[in-house]
Amino acid sequence: MNPPGAWRYPRVLAHRGGGTLAPENTMAGLVEGMRRGFRAIEYDVMLARDGVPVVMHDPFLGRTVAGSGNVFDYDALELAAMDAGGWFARRYDGEPVPLLVEFAQFCKAHGVWQNMEIKPAPGYEIETGGAVARIAAGMFGDEIAAGQWAAVPLLSSFSELALESAREVAPLVPRALLMSELPPDWERRAHAVDAVAIHVNHRHLTPELAQAVRAAGFGLFCYTVDEPARARELLRWGVEAFCTDRIDLIGPDFS
Ligand code: G3P
Ligand code: MG
């Protein structure tokens, strides 16, 4: 029997907006996820050179954005003029790198719940955590004041420094600690950043660890689950939510 979970958000999130059915971390991906009924997504955020957060996974150009160099070699509006879609398919040519503010505002306007993964380029942990938290707190100030926590984004990160910085700037915006594999001191680390949830790679989870995380009072989320049978197994173990790249195989109402 699992204790009541701390997870107050949807069960299935579209990873990077639209999973692998559209270019990751773009408006086109988000719209593809929405078209398939998703109203909850995970996406990645890092800082451009001018300190403006953009929706982007890699700290360098070349894989999903045509060009070369690092994300922090460019200002946000320069990145927003680059092509983040053509690598995926020709019909997405010219799809821009989204600015966090615009992307998050679109989600909010359409009732799409957001797990913002703070993905700092190395050395930019504090600035990135603070900038993302500031935007989330500003955009969701009314919901926070009203205690409408299910509407407020969840900030997650592999970087404890970034999460500490987010807490410093916006203590009321909830945080989750991301870990590929739970280390022996996972509980201490999660408490150290006042995390409400632990996000873990499902490949490294065991039923015992799942029970321990739930028993400790944390929400439990897994990334990135692409097989329905595995998703069912994880839910049986007590996992409360997960993100998926296969939004064609695992829908928003999956159970
Ligand atoms: O937030 C879960 C997951 O997205 C973490 O890994 O590399 O896909 O951002 P990554
Ligand atoms: Mg991510």
GROMACS .gro file of C-alpha atoms and ligand atoms in nm:
model
  266
    1MET     CA    1   0.000   0.000   0.000
    2ASN     CA    2   0.145   0.336  -0.098
    3PRO     CA    3   0.114   0.640   0.128
    4PRO     CA    4  -0.075   0.933  -0.021
    5GLY     CA    5   0.146   1.079  -0.290
    6ALA     CA    6   0.281   1.429  -0.302
    7TRP     CA    7   0.221   1.437  -0.678
    8ARG     CA    8  -0.064   1.674  -0.763
    9TYR     CA    9  -0.005   1.692  -1.138
   10PRO     CA   10  -0.107   1.486  -1.443
   11ARG     CA   11   0.020   1.130  -1.475
   12VAL     CA   12   0.160   1.142  -1.828
   13LEU     CA   13   0.373   1.424  -1.966
   14ALA     CA   14   0.485   1.469  -2.324
   15HIS     CA   15   0.865   1.476  -2.308
   16ARG     CA   16   1.023   1.787  -2.460
   17GLY     CA   17   0.679   1.902  -2.569
   18GLY     CA   18   0.589   1.654  -2.837
   19GLY     CA   19   0.809   1.354  -2.768
   20THR     CA   20   0.972   1.217  -3.081
   21LEU     CA   21   0.681   1.299  -3.310
   22ALA     CA   22   0.788   1.658  -3.370
   23PRO     CA   23   1.105   1.861  -3.316
   24GLU     CA   24   1.182   1.863  -2.945
   25ASN     CA   25   1.146   2.178  -2.735
   26THR     CA   26   0.963   2.377  -3.003
   27MET     CA   27   0.619   2.527  -3.038
   28ALA     CA   28   0.554   2.272  -3.311
   29GLY     CA   29   0.629   1.994  -3.063
   30LEU     CA   30   0.403   2.147  -2.803
   31VAL     CA   31   0.121   2.183  -3.056
   32GLU     CA   32   0.168   1.821  -3.164
   33GLY     CA   33   0.139   1.710  -2.801
   34MET     CA   34  -0.174   1.919  -2.757
   35ARG     CA   35  -0.322   1.782  -3.078
   36ARG     CA   36  -0.291   1.437  -2.923
   37GLY     CA   37  -0.467   1.551  -2.607
   38PHE     CA   38  -0.170   1.621  -2.383
   39ARG     CA   39  -0.220   1.901  -2.132
   40ALA     CA   40   0.106   1.842  -1.945
   41ILE     CA   41   0.461   1.861  -2.075
   42GLU     CA   42   0.824   1.850  -1.973
   43TYR     CA   43   1.074   2.075  -2.146
   44ASP     CA   44   1.428   2.202  -2.102
   45VAL     CA   45   1.542   2.556  -2.034
   46MET     CA   46   1.884   2.722  -2.049
   47LEU     CA   47   2.021   3.072  -2.073
   48ALA     CA   48   2.126   3.259  -2.383
   49ARG     CA   49   2.426   3.495  -2.369
   50ASP     CA   50   2.209   3.787  -2.261
   51GLY     CA   51   2.068   3.591  -1.967
   52VAL     CA   52   1.732   3.535  -2.132
   53PRO     CA   53   1.605   3.176  -2.087
   54VAL     CA   54   1.531   2.977  -2.402
   55VAL     CA   55   1.374   2.634  -2.451
   56MET     CA   56   1.664   2.411  -2.547
   57HIS     CA   57   1.817   2.081  -2.442
   58ASP     CA   58   2.178   2.079  -2.562
   59PRO     CA   59   2.423   2.351  -2.451
   60PHE     CA   60   2.558   2.359  -2.806
   61LEU     CA   61   2.418   2.401  -3.153
   62GLY     CA   62   2.439   2.136  -3.421
   63ARG     CA   63   2.204   1.855  -3.320
   64THR     CA   64   1.863   2.022  -3.309
   65VAL     CA   65   1.955   2.376  -3.409
   66ALA     CA   66   2.136   2.446  -3.733
   67GLY     CA   67   2.464   2.623  -3.659
   68SER     CA   68   2.773   2.586  -3.445
   69GLY     CA   69   2.905   2.700  -3.111
   70ASN     CA   70   2.738   2.716  -2.772
   71VAL     CA   71   2.394   2.841  -2.677
   72PHE     CA   72   2.558   3.105  -2.455
   73ASP     CA   73   2.754   3.240  -2.753
   74TYR     CA   74   2.427   3.392  -2.881
   75ASP     CA   75   2.163   3.630  -2.752
   76ALA     CA   76   1.811   3.493  -2.718
   77LEU     CA   77   1.676   3.678  -3.020
   78GLU     CA   78   1.961   3.546  -3.232
   79LEU     CA   79   1.870   3.192  -3.122
   80ALA     CA   80   1.504   3.262  -3.187
   81ALA     CA   81   1.594   3.338  -3.548
   82MET     CA   82   1.767   3.000  -3.594
   83ASP     CA   83   1.618   2.681  -3.730
   84ALA     CA   84   1.527   2.430  -3.458
   85GLY     CA   85   1.297   2.222  -3.676
   86GLY     CA   86   1.460   2.143  -4.009
   87TRP     CA   87   1.675   1.865  -3.860
   88PHE     CA   88   1.355   1.674  -3.783
   89ALA     CA   89   1.170   1.712  -4.112
   90ARG     CA   90   1.160   1.961  -4.396
   91ARG     CA   91   0.812   2.073  -4.306
   92TYR     CA   92   0.949   2.216  -3.980
   93ASP     CA   93   1.213   2.429  -4.152
   94GLY     CA   94   1.250   2.761  -3.974
   95GLU     CA   95   1.078   2.651  -3.653
   96PRO     CA   96   1.240   2.884  -3.398
   97VAL     CA   97   1.411   2.823  -3.066
   98PRO     CA   98   1.136   2.938  -2.827
   99LEU     CA   99   1.188   3.205  -2.564
  100LEU     CA  100   1.082   3.064  -2.227
  101VAL     CA  101   0.847   3.353  -2.158
  102GLU     CA  102   0.653   3.303  -2.480
  103PHE     CA  103   0.651   2.925  -2.455
  104ALA     CA  104   0.535   2.922  -2.093
  105GLN     CA  105   0.273   3.187  -2.160
  106PHE     CA  106   0.132   2.981  -2.446
  107CYS     CA  107   0.115   2.677  -2.219
  108LYS     CA  108  -0.058   2.875  -1.949
  109ALA     CA  109  -0.307   3.023  -2.192
  110HIS     CA  110  -0.398   2.674  -2.316
  111GLY     CA  111  -0.409   2.502  -1.979
  112VAL     CA  112  -0.098   2.296  -2.038
  113TRP     CA  113   0.077   2.214  -1.712
  114GLN     CA  114   0.453   2.260  -1.721
  115ASN     CA  115   0.749   2.073  -1.579
  116MET     CA  116   1.029   2.317  -1.656
  117GLU     CA  117   1.358   2.133  -1.645
  118ILE     CA  118   1.633   2.379  -1.555
  119LYS     CA  119   1.917   2.268  -1.780
  120PRO     CA  120   2.209   2.502  -1.709
  121ALA     CA  121   2.508   2.514  -1.934
  122PRO     CA  122   2.808   2.419  -1.717
  123GLY     CA  123   2.904   2.713  -1.497
  124TYR     CA  124   2.565   2.886  -1.530
  125GLU     CA  125   2.375   2.691  -1.266
  126ILE     CA  126   2.295   2.976  -1.030
  127GLU     CA  127   2.197   3.225  -1.300
  128THR     CA  128   1.981   2.971  -1.482
  129GLY     CA  129   1.797   2.848  -1.174
  130GLY     CA  130   1.727   3.203  -1.064
  131ALA     CA  131   1.610   3.323  -1.405
  132VAL     CA  132   1.369   3.034  -1.460
  133ALA     CA  133   1.227   3.062  -1.110
  134ARG     CA  134   1.179   3.438  -1.147
  135ILE     CA  135   0.978   3.390  -1.465
  136ALA     CA  136   0.768   3.108  -1.322
  137ALA     CA  137   0.691   3.304  -1.008
  138GLY     CA  138   0.602   3.618  -1.202
  139MET     CA  139   0.379   3.438  -1.449
  140PHE     CA  140   0.197   3.231  -1.185
  141GLY     CA  141   0.183   3.485  -0.903
  142ASP     CA  142  -0.198   3.476  -0.885
  143GLU     CA  143  -0.213   3.096  -0.877
  144ILE     CA  144   0.054   3.084  -0.605
  145ALA     CA  145  -0.131   3.345  -0.398
  146ALA     CA  146  -0.454   3.148  -0.438
  147GLY     CA  147  -0.288   2.818  -0.348
  148GLN     CA  148  -0.376   2.668  -0.687
  149TRP     CA  149  -0.067   2.449  -0.677
  150ALA     CA  150  -0.177   2.208  -0.949
  151ALA     CA  151  -0.154   2.495  -1.197
  152VAL     CA  152   0.190   2.615  -1.092
  153PRO     CA  153   0.489   2.477  -1.287
  154LEU     CA  154   0.724   2.232  -1.124
  155LEU     CA  155   1.092   2.322  -1.159
  156SER     CA  156   1.320   2.020  -1.186
  157SER     CA  157   1.693   1.992  -1.235
  158PHE     CA  158   1.989   1.759  -1.212
  159SER     CA  159   2.172   2.060  -1.069
  160GLU     CA  160   2.125   2.107  -0.698
  161LEU     CA  161   2.292   2.448  -0.729
  162ALA     CA  162   2.029   2.554  -0.979
  163LEU     CA  163   1.750   2.433  -0.751
  164GLU     CA  164   1.899   2.615  -0.451
  165SER     CA  165   1.914   2.929  -0.659
  166ALA     CA  166   1.553   2.879  -0.771
  167ARG     CA  167   1.447   2.843  -0.408
  168GLU     CA  168   1.635   3.159  -0.316
  169VAL     CA  169   1.457   3.359  -0.587
  170ALA     CA  170   1.111   3.200  -0.568
  171PRO     CA  171   1.071   2.973  -0.266
  172LEU     CA  172   0.704   2.907  -0.336
  173VAL     CA  173   0.753   2.761  -0.683
  174PRO     CA  174   0.784   2.385  -0.620
  175ARG     CA  175   1.102   2.199  -0.705
  176ALA     CA  176   1.192   1.841  -0.795
  177LEU     CA  177   1.536   1.683  -0.781
  178LEU     CA  178   1.631   1.495  -1.096
  179MET     CA  179   1.865   1.200  -1.059
  180SER     CA  180   1.959   0.941  -1.312
  181GLU     CA  181   2.012   0.682  -1.042
  182LEU     CA  182   1.923   0.732  -0.678
  183PRO     CA  183   2.244   0.763  -0.473
  184PRO     CA  184   2.251   0.634  -0.113
  185ASP     CA  185   2.190   0.987   0.018
  186TRP     CA  186   1.896   1.066  -0.216
  187GLU     CA  187   1.666   1.158   0.069
  188ARG     CA  188   1.907   1.406   0.226
  189ARG     CA  189   1.973   1.565  -0.113
  190ALA     CA  190   1.605   1.600  -0.193
  191HIS     CA  191   1.535   1.757   0.146
  192ALA     CA  192   1.833   1.991   0.101
  193VAL     CA  193   1.658   2.162  -0.192
  194ASP     CA  194   1.310   2.126  -0.036
  195ALA     CA  195   1.199   1.909  -0.325
  196VAL     CA  196   0.838   1.797  -0.344
  197ALA     CA  197   0.923   1.521  -0.588
  198ILE     CA  198   1.206   1.301  -0.708
  199HIS     CA  199   1.250   1.247  -1.081
  200VAL     CA  200   1.451   0.941  -1.175
  201ASN     CA  201   1.549   0.741  -1.481
  202HIS     CA  202   1.310   0.448  -1.476
  203ARG     CA  203   1.589   0.211  -1.584
  204HIS     CA  204   1.753   0.252  -1.245
  205LEU     CA  205   1.441   0.226  -1.032
  206THR     CA  206   1.346  -0.080  -0.829
  207PRO     CA  207   1.016  -0.152  -0.653
  208GLU     CA  208   1.197  -0.114  -0.320
  209LEU     CA  209   1.334   0.227  -0.408
  210ALA     CA  210   0.995   0.337  -0.539
  211GLN     CA  211   0.837   0.241  -0.208
  212ALA     CA  212   1.110   0.420  -0.014
  213VAL     CA  213   1.064   0.743  -0.209
  214ARG     CA  214   0.689   0.732  -0.158
  215ALA     CA  215   0.725   0.643   0.210
  216ALA     CA  216   0.955   0.944   0.255
  217GLY     CA  217   0.669   1.164   0.131
  218PHE     CA  218   0.807   1.267  -0.207
  219GLY     CA  219   0.624   1.258  -0.536
  220LEU     CA  220   0.780   1.002  -0.772
  221PHE     CA  221   0.824   1.070  -1.142
  222CYS     CA  222   1.016   0.870  -1.402
  223TYR     CA  223   1.177   0.962  -1.730
  224THR     CA  224   1.151   0.863  -2.017
  225VAL     CA  225   0.907   0.574  -2.051
  226ASP     CA  226   0.825   0.466  -2.405
  227GLU     CA  227   0.678   0.116  -2.366
  228PRO     CA  228   0.321   0.076  -2.237
  229ALA     CA  229   0.401  -0.248  -2.053
  230ARG     CA  230   0.688  -0.083  -1.871
  231ALA     CA  231   0.473   0.217  -1.787
  232ARG     CA  232   0.213  -0.013  -1.630
  233GLU     CA  233   0.479  -0.189  -1.430
  234LEU     CA  234   0.615   0.138  -1.296
  235LEU     CA  235   0.266   0.254  -1.198
  236ARG     CA  236   0.220  -0.075  -1.011
  237TRP     CA  237   0.542  -0.002  -0.823
  238GLY     CA  238   0.399   0.328  -0.704
  239VAL     CA  239   0.542   0.565  -0.963
  240GLU     CA  240   0.297   0.852  -0.983
  241ALA     CA  241   0.385   1.008  -1.316
  242PHE     CA  242   0.625   0.985  -1.607
  243CYS     CA  243   0.715   1.152  -1.932
  244THR     CA  244   0.718   0.978  -2.265
  245ASP     CA  245   0.864   1.032  -2.609
  246ARG     CA  246   0.607   0.794  -2.759
  247ILE     CA  247   0.300   1.014  -2.737
  248ASP     CA  248   0.156   0.799  -3.015
  249LEU     CA  249   0.170   0.481  -2.800
  250ILE     CA  250   0.106   0.628  -2.456
  251GLY     CA  251  -0.172   0.883  -2.442
  252PRO     CA  252  -0.250   1.143  -2.176
  253ASP     CA  253  -0.512   0.917  -2.013
  254PHE     CA  254  -0.290   0.611  -1.999
  255SER     CA  255  -0.346   0.387  -1.696
  256G3P     O1  256   1.315   1.578  -1.709
  256G3P     C1  257   1.332   1.446  -1.746
  256G3P     C2  258   1.428   1.427  -1.860
  256G3P     O2  259   1.398   1.518  -1.961
  256G3P     C3  260   1.571   1.441  -1.817
  256G3P     O3  261   1.663   1.412  -1.917
  256G3P     O4  262   1.818   1.469  -2.098
  256G3P     O5  263   1.584   1.420  -2.153
  256G3P     O6  264   1.644   1.632  -2.038
  256G3P     P1  265   1.677   1.487  -2.058
  257MG      MG  266   1.452   1.722  -1.997
   0.00000   0.00000   0.00000
